[in-house]
Each structure stands twice: as C-alpha cells, then as structure tokens.
C-alpha cells in the first residue's frame, strides 16, 4: 500500500496547479481505487503481479465454467499469464472460447497460458514424487513452476521402500536449486531427500493412501516431524503452493 | 481350555472306582481351578508359560513396590523367569529383597531374572533405533528379547536423515531373522529398513518429538502407512510388545 | 545395493582387459541401472523378488485398467507371479487380454497368476474373521498368502460376542504357524485369539462399523492396545500387508 | 416441577380465606422456593432424593476441603446419606470433623456415610474389572453401588487375554441382575461378558494404558462399538455414573 | 458354555451303557456342535435366544438381499422372531418371498416378523427424540423394542431449545420404566430428561447436524459428559442397541 | 413458561364464577396446551415469535418438499414471516403451491416470505466474506438478516492475503452496528476486521478449503483463537445462526 | 488508519508554508508513528481505547511479574483503566508497587484498576454458570464486564440436570440485555437459556470435566451445535473474551 | 554417498600397484567408514557440514548435560561451529567446561559457539513474531540464523489484531530476502505478511494459546491453509527448523 505518485501530486499542489481540496479528493480516491477490478462475484487483483511477481491465479474449485472464463479473459487481456488450478475439461472448453491459446494439462488438472510478463528463474526446480498415485499433485507443482518461468526436472516413482531408485538419481538431486518432494502414505521421502542435498526441500503431502493415512494426515505429520534439516511443508495436495514458494526462491 | 485328563477320569468312572457324582464334581472343579493364583489384588497366571512360551510379565505402571515384589516372588518360586517392565529403582529395591538375583536395567526401566525355563530362539533379533532419544524403548525391546532366549544385535542412531549410517550396516541387517525398528518423529526408518531386507520388520513408534508429533502419533501413522512390505506395528513406546512377537517368530 | 560383480570387474582391470576409465563408467552405470524398468508412469521393480522373496505387487487403486495391464504383462513376462490388489472386473478384462491365465477373486478384489517363482511356506496360515462384513479384507489376506506359497485355513464369523464359535475351533487355531485376525467394530478378536495360542498374531482392523467406529479407527486402537502378547497390527483394511508379513514369517 | 398443593390453595381461594393477590404471590413463591439451599458457592439440591432416589452427591474435584465439609454437613443434617467422589485424605479430615461417622475408601477415593434414607436394591450388582490397574475405578463403582443400597460382587483381573479366568466365574456372572464392566487398554471385556449373560452390561472405560490408548479413548471407542447386545457406556473412569445407573436398574 | 446333560451321560458311563471312549467322543462333540448353523458366509447363532432372550438379529449393512433372505428364513423356520436392521425395500422384497408375513418399517429401515418366542416386558419404554431429523433412529429403537415384547410410547420433537414441549409431557416421562433419548446436534436432551425422572435413561446420539457436529461426535461427547445421573450411552445412530438394553432392563 | 392470565383466573375463582375444580383443570390445561401445533412429524412452535422475536424457522435438511410445504403454510397462515434454510428448487416448487408469494434465493439456498410481523432493526449489519467460495454462506446470513428486519451491506472477496481490498472499505466497516465475517481456509479475516472496528464481530467459519482445512475445522479453530477482542463464533457454515444473533443485537 | 489532519497539511502546502518535500516526510512519519509505545519486549497499544472503546488488556500468561508491572504502569499513567487476566498474587505484588490502587480478584485471577476513561453500558449483563467448578471462568467474565462499565448479575450453579434452579430465576434472565453462559461437561446450558430469552447469549465452554470432556472440547462442540437461536461461542475458558463482546453489545 | 576417489584407486589397480583383492577391500571399507564418529550413545555426523553446509546440531531434549558436553566438544574440536537447542543453564555449565567460549541464549534456550567454518548468507532474514509470548521461538530462529552466517532483523509484537503495527514496518519487510513469521493462537500473521511481500515466508506455529488452540494445532492449521502465496510451514515451536531453511535459501 505504498503511495508512489505522492511527490508528484504534492509538487502540483505547491505549484498551485492542484487545489488542496482537489488533492485531498485524489489522495482518497487513490486509496480507494487500488487496482482490483470488481466483477460482482469476484475482485480481480491486477496489482498482484507487482506485489508478488505473478498475476492472480484462479482456483477452479467452486467456480462455474462461465465464471472461470470471465476472470481468465480479464487477466489475459491485461497481458498477464493465466493459471487455473483444480479445474476440468468443461471449464477448459469455456476458457478456450475466451482465450484461444490456453492449454489444458489433464494430469495436473490445470489450464495455462504463458505470456511475456514472466521473469525466468535462475536455476532448476526438481519435482520428486514417491509413487505413481502422487503424479497428479506432482504435475500441478511442475506445471505451475514452469508457467512461473522455471526450468523443471521431474523424478517420479522413487519411494523409500526401494531406495536404489532414489540413490541412482543422486546427480539429478544435486543439480537442483530447490526440490519439491511429493509423497502420500507415510510421507518419508522428504526426510531422505533432504539428507542427501543442501538446498531447500518443500514437502507436499498427498491424500493418497487408505485407512490410517486419513486422507493425507499421516503424510502431513510425517513431513512436519522430519528429522532432516531444510524441510518445510505445505497443505495436503497443494502442489500449486509448493511451486509458488519454489519459484519465489528460484527468482531470488 | 482343553480337558487333558478327561480320558483317565472316564476310565475310572467306567471301572466304578469313581462315582458319577464325584466325577461331575471333579470335572467342574477342574474347570474352576485353572492354574492361576489369587493374591487378592491380582491373579497370577502360572499357566501362561504353557500357553504362550513365557511366564506372566509384570507391568510396573500403577503397582506399588510391595505389590510388584509379591507377584515377582510368586513367579520366581515356580522356577519361572522374571520380567518387570516400566519400573524403577524403588521397585527394584523391594524386588531384590524377595528375589536376590534380580537385575535392574536402568535404560530399559526393567527388572529381570533369567531361570532355566526359557527355550533359546533360533536366529538373531536386530533392534534398530533412529535416534539417541529412542534408546529407552529400544533397550526395553532388547532386554525383553534377550530374557526370552534370543540373541540380540543393537544398531542405534541410524535415522533416515543420514542414510549412510544405515547403509553401512547392511550386513548386520541381513544377518537378522527378525528386525525391530524403533523410531519417533516421522517414523520413516521401518519403511527404509523393510525395503532392504526380506525378513519381518516390527515397527515401534516412540513418543519422542514435539508439536505435531503428538506424543508418537505421527510416527505411529507413518509406520501404519508404510509403503514397504513386511512391516507390522505395535503401540507407541511398546518395546516389550515388539520383543514378544519377535521372540515368538524367532522360536518358530 | 550390494555390488556383486565387483570382483570380476576389478580382475579385468588388473589384467588390463578393462581400462580404468571404462571400469569407472561401468561402475557408475551399474549403480544407475539397477534392475527396475521405467514405463514412464511407473518404475517396475524387477529386483524385488530377490530382495523380498516376492515380485512387485500392483496396487490397483488410482491406476487405469490399461496401466494395470501394462505393468502386469511386464511382470509375467519375466516369469514372476502376478498380484493386483484393490482392483475390479474392468481392470481384470484388460489384464486378461495381456495375461490369459490370470484369475479374478471378486470377494478379495484381487487378480492373480501363480508362476513357478514362488517358494512354498513351511506351515499353515490361519485367517480368522470376526464378522461376515469382514470377509472382503480376510479374503484379500487369504488370496495373497496362497499366492505367496502358503497353505491357508479360513475361520470366519467367530466374533467375541459368541465365544463358543471361537472356542469350538481351538484345534484349528493350534494348528497354525501364524494367525491373521481380521475384525472391525471394537476389534477385540485378536486379543482373545492371542490369549489362546503361542504363535504370532497379525491383527487387521477393518473399516466395518458406523458412528464411533470412525471407519476402522476404533478397531485399530483396540488392536494397538491389545493386552495380549504377540499381537502386531497393520493399517485398516490392509489384508495384503498382513499376508505379506505372515508369509515372510512362514518362510523363515 | 409438579404443583401438588394446588388444589388446597384453590379451595382456600374459593372459600375466600385466601385472596387472589395472596394466592398469586404464593404460587409464584412456590415456584421460586423449590427445595435447594444456597450456600453462596453452591446450591445444595435437597429435593434430589425425591426426584432421583438418592441425595445429591459431592464431586470432590475442584472443591476445597472446607467447601466439601460444609456441603457434607448440610446433607447429613437432613438425614441423607453422604457420598463424596474423587476426593482425598485431606478432604476426609475436614469432613470427619463435621460428620464423625464418615468413612474413607482409599482405593475408591470416596467418602461415605450411610443413613436410613436408602431403599435396598432387588438383586446383585457384579463389578468386573479387566486388570489390577482398573481397581480404582471399579472400587468407585462398587462403593457407590453399595451405598445406594445394593449388594455387590467384585470380580477383578479377568481380562480377555486369559479367558479361562473369566469363564471359570461364569456362575457369578449368571447370578447378577446388572453387571458393571471396567476395562482400559482395548476395552474388549464388556463385549465378551455381554455375550455370556442376558442382563444389562454397563461398560466403564478407564484411562489405563499408554500411547495409542489416548487416556481411555481406545477403550471408550471399543465399548461404543461393542458387537454384543445389551452394552451401554459411560464416560472414561466414571465408576460413579455406572453405579448410579446400575442402582436405578436394580431398584426397578 | 455350560454342560447341562453332563450328569446323564456320566450316569450312562457308570452303568456301562456308554463306553468311556464313546463318552469322550460325545463330550468333545458336544463342545464342538454348539447350536450355530454354518451357511458358508455366516454362522447363524440359534443358541442366542437362550443366552440373551432374543434370537440373532440381522444387520443389513453389507449383506446382499439374497444373503439376508437366506438367514431370515433359517431364523423364522426355527420359530424365532425376525429383525433385520439398516435394510431397504430391495432386501424386503427378497425376504418376503421366503418369509411371507414379514413387515417393512420404512422410517426405521427395519424388517420384522413377530413369532411366539417373545416374552412380554414388564413396563413401558418411552422413546423421546429431540428433532424431526432424529426420527429414523428413534423409530429403529421403537420398532426394535416393540418386537422384543415391550410397550412403547413415542415422544418426538421435544428439543431443549423449547423446553415447554418437554415439560408439558412430564406425566408421560414419569410413566416409563426405561427411557431412550435420541438427539443429534449438541445432544443435551438426555441430561434434561434424566434430571426430571428416576429411571434409567439410555442416550442415543445421532449423526444429524453439520459442521462441528462431526456426524454425531458432538452429541456423543455431550451425552458421555452428562451432568445428570442415570445416563448411559450407545454408539451414534444405534437405536437398535439402545432398545436391546432397554428391553433387557424392562424384562428384569 | 410464564403464566400471564393467572391473575384473571384467580379473580374468577375468588368471585365464585369459576369453581376450584374447574380452575385446577384449566391451569393444568394451560400448561399442557402451550402454543405449539402437532403435525405428527413435527411440533410447530407458534409461540416462538413471542419468546424470541422471530417465528420458527424451517431447516430444510432431511425434510421432504411436502413436509416443508406443510409446515410453511401453517406458519404463513398465522401471519408470521417464513424462512426455510438449506433447501432447494424442488422444495421451493412445493412451497410455492401453498405459499404463492414465497421467494427463492439460490445462492443462499433459502426460501422467504416477509410478512408484517417483523420489527425493523436499529442499524446496519455488514456481512463480509473472504473469498468468492464463501458467498453461499454469506448470502444465507444476509438473506436471513434482511428477512429479520435488518438493513444489510455486503462486502465480499476481501481476504487477508490482499489487505488493500479490506482497508479500502474501512468506512463501510465503520458504518455497521454489527459485523458478520464469513471465511474458510485459515479463517483469519475476523481477527483483522475486529482490530479495525469497535462493534461486535460474529465469525462464521466455512467448509471451503481442502486437505488440512478439514472441512472448516481450521477456520473454526482460527476464529476461536482470535487474538482480537469482540469476536464470537458460530458453527461451520452457519450463516443463519450468525444472522439470528446479529439481528438480536441490532434490535436491542 | 485514517488520515485526519490531511486537509490541514495540504492547506499548508498550498499556502507555501510547508514545502512538498517536508509534507511528504510528515505524511510518511504520520503513518509510521502511530500511537504505540515500544518497551522492547512489547508494543503497548495506547491507541486501542480509541479504536475499541477499552485500553489494551494484559494477558498474564507467559509474562514475568516485572513485565506485567511495567506494562501496567504505562497504561495507568495514561489515565487508562487496567486489566490483567490469568495472573496471580505474585504478579499482583509487583503491580501494586507501581499501581497502588490496583485490586486483585483471586477467583477471577485478575488485577484491575478502574479509572475515569470508561463509558457506562446501557443495560444489565447476566453471567450464568452451570456448576461450582465453573466459577473461576464466570468470575473472569463478571470482573471484566464490570471493569468495562457494565452492571453485572451473577447466577451460579444452575446446571440443566436440575432445571428448577434455572426456571426459578427466569425473571433475572429476562432482565438482562446480554447473557453470558459458562458451562463445562456437556455444555447444554446455553441452549436451554437461549430458548427462554430473546437477547444474545454468549456461550463460554470451560475445561471442567474429565475423560471424554477432553478439557472442554465436549462443551465447545455442544455449544457450537446449539439448536437454539442467538447463541455464539468463544474459546474454552475465555471468560474475558465473552465479557468483551458482551460489553461491546451493551454499549451499542 | 558419492565415490570421489574411485578413479584414483582404479588407476592404481590398472598400474598393478594395488591388487584387485586389496581394492575390493578398500572399496568396501570406504563405504563402511563414512565420516561419522561413534560415541556409543550417539554417532556424530562430521560429514554433515559437507552435505548440508552446517555441522550437526545437538537437540538438547532428552540428553544429559554430560552427553551434550561430550558431543559438543567433539564438534568444536573439528573446528565446526556449535549449536545446542532446547537446552538449559545446567547443560550450559557442563558445556562451558569443555568449550570455554560457548555462549548461552536464555530466551532462545540455545548454546552457541561460532567458528570460522560458516559461509555468510547473501541478504537479510527478518524474523517477525505476533505476540510477546512467541519470543522464545522467535529467538531460537534468530539465534540459529545468525549462527549460520545470516544477518537478522527482529520485528516482534506485530499481531494482526492491531494491523498498524505491522503496516508501519513495511519497509523492513521489504528489505528482507526471506521472512520467518512466528505466531500462536490463530496463526494469521503469515498470510497477512505474505500478501505484502514477494519473498518466501516460512511460518512457525507456536504452542502459545489455550483451549481450542490445542497447543499450537490451531495456528498450524491456519498456516497450512494460508490463502496467500509463498507460505511454507514447519512444526509447532520449530524455530530452529525455520531458520535452517531460511539460511539455506539465503545462501543460494
């Protein structure tokens, strides 16, 4: 909530070109008219690309295809890259009518359109996944990270019950600047990975499992209690959130 | 609840040496007088050594030193080996007066006296522990397994965050017939161990940790959701229970 | 992660038949090319039969029929026995096209094909179930144990509310080398069974029940807190896991 | 909240001996002056003996010895029997000064004084307890039931892991009109007992146990999910509550 | 597991009319052939009517219409009354073919057929329900109690938020020998009812509610913590269990 | 449960115009015939408008369209305003036949009919919502508050991750007499709002979110632990309950 | 975060009496120098009395007596009333040295000093408590409400198990403008109270109870699921928070 | 577990200076003798500084002062910096005898000794804390980050209930390269901070709070469900873990 043009306005007031009454009105208007756009059912936050380095992302859950398409077209019209998460082919059909170049990623359940507003990241983000059932969440992370300007390496099906699969990929682990580790069930993979590298590891528990996995709670607790240094955790199935942080780190 | 001497009795009845009335009385008495001994506050189950291969074990928690010593002396008097778990030096003092040869294991918080009733196990039981804080539970398992006639190998401080410590001991893992794995925090060690061996792994979660470890729940859930085959789980901090099963397996 | 042909290679180097550069490349390749096969969406672990005595098992949940069939055919082609768990008739149709001899077990929701790679177990595995609703999980355990080379005895509908049903089968309990006990609701059956035998009891809580059964949590907690010795526990509804451990024990 | 003397008052009004204004006042007063006594920190409910067949019971937790003694003396002064639960020797010292004949039950942590207001129950209440650690709660139930006029049979240390101890007491089970079953850990005893009898079983989970017993939650859930008919449950460690209901049943 | 004809057999042995070998065989057979009937998928417990005063009840959940009909016809053929709970019209169609006189209770989701084996209860069982959404569970309790030979009074929609509805029915409360109180949401009704009467109150939490009701957990906890005496609790939505206990009490 | 006409009746008795017997009968009848109407499946509480300032509200969940329409018509016939919550278009069709003027609010899932019985509130109720997914709950609150006679201001999509959206609306916050804040996920909005105003804030957690939001539990806990003064909380998704309290406050 | 003197400053700029550079600096300083005072370990928020109608309150938990005394003296020096919650006699000794007139309320565990800054509330706040063990929390609410300028009526020991105690106080309930209801165990009292009145009811669950009360969770859930209108809830044992909201309402 | 000197060894073999047998032995030894040091009760991992950029850290919990001092002296002897967390003055006394220059940080409960092995970080790490009670955890983070070579800015007592305190520090937020946000109760601060900056935010829930804070669970859930991008989470009270990740990021 900075006030960037403040000095210009004050110069105008000092020069008598703007009356104090007028300046007061404009200052209040400035505070009121921060750059979000009110669509009635949503306030599109066009300012976010400045504040956070990436435009507002559309969470597909609970929004109709028409609503998603409407917000998507507003974002694309401003020259900003588009990302819709947790969406489906039905919503994609609606979006494609408004945004012809949009792409659908079925595994990741995401719609994207890359535009020129994205700054490339500095290094490589590796996305590791423990089992084949974790691929959906891993792909959400990978697609998000790529759209945000990062180079991504995918290393899937390297669960801890067959360590040799992970150990044989140690040079790929070493090449990454940030590592996202996606795992369900007991969620042990992030601890093992973090013990092998010296970069930040972002752990994503998945809801994969049954019984006492409690839809990802077992994996979440496992990751929060990791005995290895350098592990932080995001919400269950939150591949998008992990990629957002990984991208922030990779752009530092 | 078998009726072993039934035939003898029936022969006596047929031979007229025992009247039907008397036989009926004896049969009922047999059912009533199964071999436990009533001390008022406890019923010592002397029959257990027959049923389960090891005499009744005294859980120290919630019993006074005098009560522990009384039960201990009854067990030892019958020529059975003694094990008191979750106990302390105070109870040990009371026991030693009744059972001079008893030994106290401070790390394991156990009192033992080995007698000649124990059948030796067939192979080696390895007890692995993830961290130095898990030693108490690991020692409870090791001491119990030894008392039950098993040879025990201890492999401590081999948590998954520094895999090389575990991998360097692979020949010791391979030498075991059963493996007990003790771990707190995220409880990932049993999965990794089970992926390296082809013998049963008994996982013991410990209450070591803080915050979202929830006194061992995180480790317990991790172990129940192990992605590796051959892992079964016991209650949090239940080193004794793990050793009991390990010993049963090792005596097969 | 042993290095079996190491000596041969070093002999070759010493003899000058292999250059150090070449040997180094081969050693690294060896580490990298451990015997799993990358199908893109999965890494089939053909090495597992050596490490764990049984080939990789396919968890049906979350995999398409086509994916299951593809992995199944790879496993069978190598002469390894096939087990698909938590699957259905749709997947079976796809598998049967690739693997003509495969068998579907509807109650167990499993697909199997036994080949010659299986070593027979030494004794009998008894699978006991408390109620008729627990049969699906019990059958998963029984079918898995049979495929892994074990003789299996099924003892169903012997819940603790009618003890005579269990007590009348005591000779069958006594004949087993390992016992798997499947129970939902309060999960009391493993404690009672373990009090009657002197072999390991593997307890499988099921999600059968309603209200405060919390989809198997009540049974799981009951089993973890069993007052009887020799009981270990697997995840809710994990008949497969119980059978894997039972088979490991029965092959010792 | 019946209005028993209503007719008398209305007769007086009709006869002109009581004015309507006065009658109105009296009716309101009647509603207001229900028979409880205000001690400032507590309202002693002397009416309860009429409503519920036993005078108000003092829960010792959170009350000072002086407060307990004050309430106790009020109750005894009215000729009502005294029961203080969850109390200690300190409170007993204070009570004994006011109520010389009071008795302290250390195992049950209760203070009692039986007076002539108690109606005897019709049959026998059996209190069964699974382990020696459950005795405190079992004694609270037994002492309460006795004070409420019931004959009590105590059957302790009959846990399900050694069924013969319970089965040998089947004639004592059969003699009871109501059975209270106290158990911690997996809480399986009520199911087994209820399968052997045809009278109501009141299950009392205890906080005995460790780890995944969660201070009695495992036992509570086990009991709520009992597969046997005729089992109802009270709060963890609530021996008093079980006895209150058992006594109500035994007085029907 | 009594041995009633034991004396007769022994007399025969003493008289030489039965050889010891034969007697032994018969005794073992007696123990083995306790009166349950093995249908393959279930063991029908025909003995239960002797042990518990009511024949085995069929829990409809998880059984096919054909299975239900098969068990139902076995029970009815023996002259025993029929109760199927948690069932539906589809199962009813199958049952009616085997058991023409069977009746379906849609609100209670139960199938019944009353035969002459039922002993009438002594007093009245009142079933109170807090809200209209609790009627299904309340009806399960009422139908069960009626089938078990009890007279039932239904008092519905008397939640604590409008106390006058309950207070105006106080004479009906007073007329009951046992009261079943069914309530969801905060589950406060049993406490209030128990404060007004001096008979046992069996509380049934229902899964009615949303959000922090957690499918009946809030009501369950409320009832377990009831501050009123004489309240015991059954599992969430377990109207059948409440009625079983109420009937046992009403038959004392 | 006041007795308003008591004095009149007593005057009649004193004047001899009403006999005591008759008066007694009438008094008892008065107590019995409190103004609720028994429809068999429900007791419509017509008295509530006197006790609580708004007629009985129909919770749509678990009621058939016919039942809803029947209760609705009884309420409207008495000249009372109608509110059906958690309902749908199907029920609306049934209601409209009985109550032609009724209105359906799809976002709020509510049916309303305003009649002349409603007293207008004194100030403005502001309903703030954090995200677009929270609109359903927010609208339930807004529609309820309007029907209860309050002026409502809606401020939607003002989550804490983009504070400028909230801060720019501070004058609208300041204009309210009571504020309802609806938020899912971490539920942080009520704390921030309460720090900016000096009127009561009623927080409504929503079940919006995934993973560790546990269907609104995270938001609920966040709100209960609010570090800001003046925040009270209602059940998850309970927009109706929040509006009821807000209206009570706004009518003081 | 309004900018009240903005116009004055702009007039100065327009008049040339303040340079734009200087004005810019002052505007930024204004934003920075909001009226809190930095003590190093705490930032005393002297502005709160303007924003929220009551000065900052000191939460005693986790602060040393010296820290409490230091903050207290800063608050009192500004002429603001003092409230320290969750404190003890030790802290009071330290405070009294700095603030001679301060008063300690042992039951409420609070320190207060009323100064002239408090605006009196409009009506009466009634604080009802279910049991004698709830008095501490009830007193925290009562003392807080009084210090904030409200007249308070205390109605204690009116739990729902003896309804007549509550019903006899109905005129006191009716006299209140806001009601705070404090209850532990099943937490049913707020529902019953809210059914009797037409003013807001603020429910405070207490941690009183044992076993399945889970330190107040049972009461909390009961209150969140209240079937009565007009009930909102605060955190367990949060008497202070309830009083803050009640006072805000009473000052409207 | 790389094999760095492999080429050298192979050259020796090729040159005949090392026999194959000897080379094989050395290779195996290399794998076995990875650089950890076995103290009996612990294996000090001196290799970690290479793998992870910081030497092994000693978790004080559950270790005796003597054990801590022994490990500390081994680490310092190798020229590595020392960090002991969750420790106390007693342990410090023992350490200081072995490591004279060690420093104790009472608020952070940490012992440190900085040596020359630490590489300085690139930017500034800001540690923000919501309340004064969160200082201990915040200081653990700050002290750890400083010891790991980072410049640290502390911003304490900026909870969301008084937003102006946070907003006035926006330039300090903007200056940071990574931000650690420590908060208890509802844990809302990380969401608000992350909405204001474009760098990674590491959220640390604290166990500060009472009642429904559940020792930090409410804050943990709030942070996991943060609606703001760029937030990752560590375990409750894990200031050390947050600083480790922050330092890894700041060294990229």
mmCIF file of N, CA, C and O in Angstrom, chain C residues 2 16 23 59 63 90 96 109 144 153 163 171 176 188 206 239:
data_model
loop_
_atom_site.group_PDB
_atom_site.id
_atom_site.type_symbol
_atom_site.label_atom_id
_atom_site.label_comp_id
_atom_site.label_asym_id
_atom_site.label_seq_id
_atom_site.Cartn_x
_atom_site.Cartn_y
_atom_site.Cartn_z
ATOM 1 N N UNK C 2 23.974 -53.992 -2.988
ATOM 2 C CA UNK C 2 25.268 -54.683 -2.985
ATOM 3 C C UNK C 2 25.932 -54.517 -4.359
ATOM 4 O O UNK C 2 25.313 -54.053 -5.307
ATOM 5 N N UNK C 16 44.310 -55.751 -17.210
ATOM 6 C CA UNK C 16 44.474 -54.851 -18.339
ATOM 7 C C UNK C 16 43.436 -55.042 -19.425
ATOM 8 O O UNK C 16 43.486 -54.385 -20.465
ATOM 9 N N UNK C 23 36.182 -48.986 -16.626
ATOM 10 C CA UNK C 23 35.686 -49.584 -15.385
ATOM 11 C C UNK C 23 34.892 -48.573 -14.572
ATOM 12 O O UNK C 23 33.828 -48.880 -14.010
ATOM 13 N N UNK C 59 -0.787 -52.196 -6.835
ATOM 14 C CA UNK C 59 -1.922 -51.645 -6.109
ATOM 15 C C UNK C 59 -2.862 -51.034 -7.138
ATOM 16 O O UNK C 59 -2.501 -50.072 -7.828
ATOM 17 N N UNK C 63 -5.037 -46.481 -10.576
ATOM 18 C CA UNK C 63 -4.407 -46.805 -11.858
ATOM 19 C C UNK C 63 -5.495 -47.193 -12.843
ATOM 20 O O UNK C 63 -6.463 -47.861 -12.502
ATOM 21 N N UNK C 90 -13.351 -54.573 -14.402
ATOM 22 C CA UNK C 90 -12.927 -53.787 -15.563
ATOM 23 C C UNK C 90 -11.423 -53.948 -15.799
ATOM 24 O O UNK C 90 -10.975 -54.205 -16.927
ATOM 25 N N UNK C 96 -6.616 -59.679 -18.588
ATOM 26 C CA UNK C 96 -6.756 -60.988 -19.196
ATOM 27 C C UNK C 96 -6.347 -60.991 -20.667
ATOM 28 O O UNK C 96 -5.892 -62.005 -21.186
ATOM 29 N N UNK C 109 -11.229 -58.848 -4.290
ATOM 30 C CA UNK C 109 -10.934 -57.776 -5.238
ATOM 31 C C UNK C 109 -9.479 -57.863 -5.745
ATOM 32 O O UNK C 109 -8.784 -56.861 -5.838
ATOM 33 N N UNK C 144 -3.763 -63.490 -1.025
ATOM 34 C CA UNK C 144 -2.361 -63.066 -1.076
ATOM 35 C C UNK C 144 -1.454 -64.141 -0.488
ATOM 36 O O UNK C 144 -0.425 -64.494 -1.071
ATOM 37 N N UNK C 153 -5.849 -71.654 6.057
ATOM 38 C CA UNK C 153 -7.109 -72.124 6.633
ATOM 39 C C UNK C 153 -7.963 -70.900 6.964
ATOM 40 O O UNK C 153 -7.490 -69.961 7.600
ATOM 41 N N UNK C 163 -18.596 -66.394 22.063
ATOM 42 C CA UNK C 163 -17.278 -67.007 22.237
ATOM 43 C C UNK C 163 -17.232 -68.482 21.828
ATOM 44 O O UNK C 163 -16.201 -68.984 21.381
ATOM 45 N N UNK C 171 -8.693 -76.263 18.071
ATOM 46 C CA UNK C 171 -7.686 -77.122 17.431
ATOM 47 C C UNK C 171 -7.204 -76.537 16.102
ATOM 48 O O UNK C 171 -6.049 -76.682 15.722
ATOM 49 N N UNK C 176 -2.024 -73.639 13.463
ATOM 50 C CA UNK C 176 -1.433 -72.612 12.600
ATOM 51 C C UNK C 176 -0.037 -72.211 13.056
ATOM 52 O O UNK C 176 0.276 -72.261 14.241
ATOM 53 N N UNK C 188 -11.827 -56.638 19.065
ATOM 54 C CA UNK C 188 -11.375 -57.369 20.243
ATOM 55 C C UNK C 188 -10.862 -58.767 19.931
ATOM 56 O O UNK C 188 -10.185 -59.383 20.750
ATOM 57 N N UNK C 206 -10.668 -53.529 10.316
ATOM 58 C CA UNK C 206 -11.403 -53.201 9.096
ATOM 59 C C UNK C 206 -12.248 -51.960 9.319
ATOM 60 O O UNK C 206 -12.538 -51.579 10.456
ATOM 61 N N UNK C 239 -5.416 -56.212 4.349
ATOM 62 C CA UNK C 239 -5.272 -57.665 4.321
ATOM 63 C C UNK C 239 -4.010 -58.086 3.584
ATOM 64 O O UNK C 239 -3.336 -59.049 3.986
#
